[in-house]
Short mmCIF file of C-alpha atoms in Angstrom, two decimals:
data_model
loop_
_atom_site.label_atom_id
_atom_site.label_comp_id
_atom_site.label_asym_id
_atom_site.label_seq_id
_atom_site.Cartn_x
_atom_site.Cartn_y
_atom_site.Cartn_z
CA MET H 619 86.69 105.93 3.72
CA ILE H 620 85.57 106.59 0.13
CA PRO H 621 88.60 107.01 -2.19
CA MET H 622 88.80 110.66 -3.30
CA TYR H 623 91.91 110.48 -5.46
CA SER H 624 93.38 107.92 -7.82
CA GLU H 625 96.52 107.04 -5.84
CA ASP H 626 98.68 107.86 -2.84
CA GLU H 627 101.57 110.28 -3.29
CA THR H 628 103.74 112.59 -1.21
CA CYS H 629 102.04 115.87 -0.35
CA PRO H 630 103.35 118.40 -2.92
CA ILE H 631 103.05 121.26 -0.43
CA CYS H 632 104.49 120.15 2.91
CA ARG H 633 106.44 117.17 1.46
CA LYS H 634 106.26 115.55 4.88
CA ALA H 635 103.37 113.13 4.56
CA CYS H 636 101.55 110.85 2.18
CA MET H 637 98.70 112.56 0.33
CA ASP H 638 96.45 109.56 0.85
CA LYS H 639 93.76 108.66 -1.66
CA TYR H 640 91.05 109.03 0.99
CA GLY H 641 91.77 112.73 1.38
CA GLU H 642 92.63 112.60 5.09
CA HIS H 643 95.90 114.50 4.75
CA ALA H 644 94.21 117.07 2.48
CA ILE H 645 91.97 118.22 5.32
CA HIS H 646 94.57 118.60 8.06
CA CYS H 647 97.77 119.67 6.26
CA LYS H 648 98.38 123.22 7.50
CA GLU H 649 100.36 124.09 4.38
CA LEU H 650 97.64 123.24 1.86
CA PRO H 651 95.31 125.96 0.53
CA GLY H 652 92.01 125.87 2.38
CA PHE H 653 93.27 125.09 5.91
CA LYS H 654 92.99 128.70 7.07
CA TYR H 655 89.89 129.19 4.95
CA ARG H 656 88.07 126.48 6.94
CA HIS H 657 88.97 128.13 10.24
CA ASP H 658 88.04 131.62 9.06
CA TRP H 659 84.82 130.47 7.39
CA VAL H 660 83.58 128.73 10.55
CA ARG H 661 84.57 131.82 12.58
CA ASP H 662 82.67 134.11 10.22
CA VAL H 663 79.56 131.92 10.30
CA LEU H 664 79.67 131.75 14.10
CA GLY H 665 80.01 135.52 14.22
CA ASP H 666 76.98 135.89 11.94
CA ILE H 667 74.96 133.48 14.09
CA LEU H 668 75.75 135.60 17.15
CA ARG H 669 74.78 138.77 15.28
CA ARG H 670 71.46 137.30 14.15
CA ALA H 671 70.75 136.22 17.73
CA GLY H 672 71.32 139.79 18.91
CA ILE H 673 74.53 138.92 20.77
CA SER H 674 77.22 141.58 20.47
CA ALA H 675 80.57 140.21 19.26
CA LYS H 676 83.62 141.33 17.29
CA LYS H 677 85.84 139.29 14.97
CA GLU H 678 89.62 139.37 15.24
CA ALA H 679 89.41 141.61 18.31
CA PRO H 680 92.80 142.91 19.58
CA VAL H 681 92.93 142.05 23.27
CA ASN H 682 96.74 142.26 23.71
CA PHE H 683 97.13 139.46 26.23
CA LEU H 684 96.56 136.16 24.40
CA THR H 685 99.92 134.40 24.45
CA ASP H 686 101.29 130.89 24.35
CA PRO H 687 103.22 130.32 27.62
CA MET H 688 104.76 127.14 26.18
CA GLU H 689 106.62 129.11 23.51
CA GLY H 690 108.43 131.28 26.02
CA ARG H 691 108.03 134.44 23.99
CA SER H 692 105.45 137.08 23.24
CA THR H 693 102.86 135.77 20.80
CA LEU H 694 100.17 138.40 21.17
CA ARG H 695 97.26 137.63 18.90
CA PRO H 696 93.66 138.77 18.53
CA ALA H 697 90.71 136.78 19.77
CA ASP H 698 88.90 134.97 16.95
CA LEU H 699 85.69 136.35 18.45
CA LEU H 700 85.20 138.65 21.42
CA VAL H 701 81.70 138.24 22.85
CA PHE H 702 80.75 141.22 24.96
CA GLY H 703 79.31 140.66 28.45
CA TRP H 704 79.08 136.91 27.94
CA ALA H 705 80.01 135.54 31.37
CA GLY H 706 78.91 137.44 34.46
CA GLY H 707 79.40 140.75 32.70
CA LYS H 708 82.86 139.78 31.46
CA HIS H 709 83.77 139.71 27.80
CA ALA H 710 84.63 136.26 26.46
CA CYS H 711 87.49 135.44 24.10
CA VAL H 712 86.35 132.65 21.79
CA ASP H 713 89.24 130.76 20.16
CA LEU H 714 88.43 128.36 17.33
CA THR H 715 90.42 125.30 16.35
CA GLY H 716 89.61 122.58 13.83
CA VAL H 717 91.24 119.15 14.01
CA SER H 718 91.11 115.80 12.28
CA PRO H 719 89.47 113.06 14.39
CA LEU H 720 91.90 110.57 12.86
CA ALA H 721 95.06 112.42 13.91
CA GLY H 722 97.31 110.13 15.96
CA LEU H 723 95.19 107.13 15.02
CA ARG H 724 98.19 104.81 14.66
CA GLU H 725 99.50 105.61 18.13
CA SER H 726 96.37 105.40 20.24
CA GLY H 727 93.55 103.97 18.11
CA PHE H 728 90.29 105.74 17.31
CA VAL H 729 88.20 107.04 20.20
CA ALA H 730 85.18 109.18 19.29
CA GLY H 731 85.63 112.77 20.46
CA GLN H 732 89.21 112.26 21.66
CA ALA H 733 90.83 114.66 19.18
CA ILE H 734 88.51 117.59 19.89
CA ARG H 735 88.68 117.14 23.67
CA LYS H 736 92.48 117.16 23.44
CA ALA H 737 92.42 120.27 21.24
CA GLU H 738 90.05 121.97 23.67
CA SER H 739 92.30 121.13 26.62
CA LYS H 740 95.35 122.54 24.80
CA LYS H 741 93.54 125.82 24.13
CA VAL H 742 92.58 126.11 27.80
CA ASP H 743 96.18 125.49 28.88
CA LYS H 744 97.40 128.19 26.49
CA HIS H 745 94.94 131.01 27.07
CA ALA H 746 92.56 130.54 30.01
CA LYS H 747 94.88 131.96 32.69
CA ALA H 748 95.81 135.02 30.62
CA CYS H 749 92.14 135.76 30.06
CA ALA H 750 91.27 135.31 33.73
CA ASP H 751 94.16 137.57 34.79
CA ASN H 752 92.75 140.27 32.50
CA GLN H 753 89.13 139.93 33.65
CA HIS H 754 87.98 138.05 30.56
CA ALA H 755 86.33 134.67 30.18
CA PHE H 756 87.85 132.16 27.78
CA VAL H 757 85.82 129.83 25.55
CA PRO H 758 87.69 127.26 23.44
CA PHE H 759 85.67 126.29 20.37
CA ALA H 760 87.04 122.99 19.04
CA PHE H 761 85.48 121.08 16.17
CA ASP H 762 86.61 118.21 13.97
CA THR H 763 86.30 117.51 10.27
CA PHE H 764 83.51 114.98 10.91
CA GLY H 765 81.46 117.84 12.38
CA SER H 766 81.76 116.89 16.06
CA LEU H 767 82.00 119.64 18.66
CA ALA H 768 83.89 119.73 21.97
CA PRO H 769 81.89 120.26 25.20
CA GLU H 770 82.63 124.00 25.54
CA ALA H 771 81.57 124.62 21.93
CA ILE H 772 78.33 122.74 22.54
CA ARG H 773 77.67 124.79 25.68
CA LEU H 774 78.21 128.05 23.80
CA LEU H 775 75.95 127.05 20.90
CA THR H 776 73.27 125.68 23.25
CA ARG H 777 73.13 129.02 25.02
CA VAL H 778 72.96 130.86 21.69
CA GLN H 779 70.23 128.47 20.54
CA LYS H 780 68.15 129.37 23.61
CA VAL H 781 68.45 133.04 22.72
CA VAL H 782 67.29 132.23 19.18
CA HIS H 783 64.37 130.17 20.54
CA SER H 784 63.23 133.02 22.74
CA SER H 785 62.94 135.35 19.76
CA CYS H 786 61.71 132.83 17.17
CA SER H 787 58.15 131.55 17.45
CA SER H 788 58.33 129.14 14.50
CA THR H 789 59.61 125.58 14.96
CA GLY H 790 61.71 125.93 11.80
CA GLY H 791 64.28 128.04 13.61
CA GLN H 792 64.95 125.58 16.41
CA GLY H 793 67.83 123.79 14.67
CA PHE H 794 69.24 126.91 13.07
CA VAL H 795 72.38 127.32 15.18
CA PHE H 796 73.77 123.77 15.12
CA ASN H 797 72.65 123.06 11.56
CA ARG H 798 74.24 126.17 10.11
CA LEU H 799 77.49 125.69 12.01
CA GLY H 800 77.66 122.04 10.92
CA PHE H 801 77.14 123.01 7.30
CA ALA H 802 79.91 125.63 7.59
CA ILE H 803 82.37 123.00 8.83
CA GLN H 804 81.59 120.69 5.93
CA LYS H 805 81.84 123.53 3.41
CA GLY H 806 85.32 124.27 4.75
CA VAL H 807 86.30 120.61 4.43
CA ALA H 808 84.96 120.51 0.85
CA ALA H 809 87.06 123.56 -0.03
CA GLN H 810 90.20 121.77 1.17
CA LEU H 811 89.43 118.66 -0.88
CA VAL H 812 88.70 120.71 -4.00
CA ALA H 813 91.96 122.63 -3.54
CA ARG H 814 93.75 119.29 -3.93
CA LEU H 815 92.07 118.36 -7.23
CA PRO H 816 94.23 120.41 -9.66
CA ALA H 817 97.31 118.41 -8.62
CA ILE H 818 95.50 115.25 -9.70
CA LEU H 819 94.21 116.68 -13.00
CA MET H 820 97.53 118.11 -14.15
#
């Protein structure tokens, strides 16, 4: 709750919300520059972590069955990451989503971890059945702008960390996976806040 900007004003991009002085809207407005950058940056870092651990994965992999049943139309999209042979020999579609932990605060009050668990559940509802029907595992990877991770994301990273441990004899590498991913999330958040600064300076 440190003031980032001099005063509140309407968001100049979406024009739907107050661009609050604490920067909260700046990090979850989907129309502002940096929103997609944060998602893609975290995806790229996760992909690099997998590569360094010797785990085979592909970014933006076309799987041709990921849809949103709630939209009632075809919304085929690639998997953010496709991890080969991840679950019982099945490939796993990893779908990333970043949320604000303060979203919906006025309606329900703040509960630690609530936003990411809700985001994780929504991803499962959207894609898990389609993946299972096509002999793929589905792994939702939800994180929030405070750096918290949903349970499935923690399970994935814990497993990757064990692989790193098995091939790294030094103690310095033990926090590599979680530390690097956490730094990537905060770098993405910083990019969104910086993208807002020119509007203030002009």
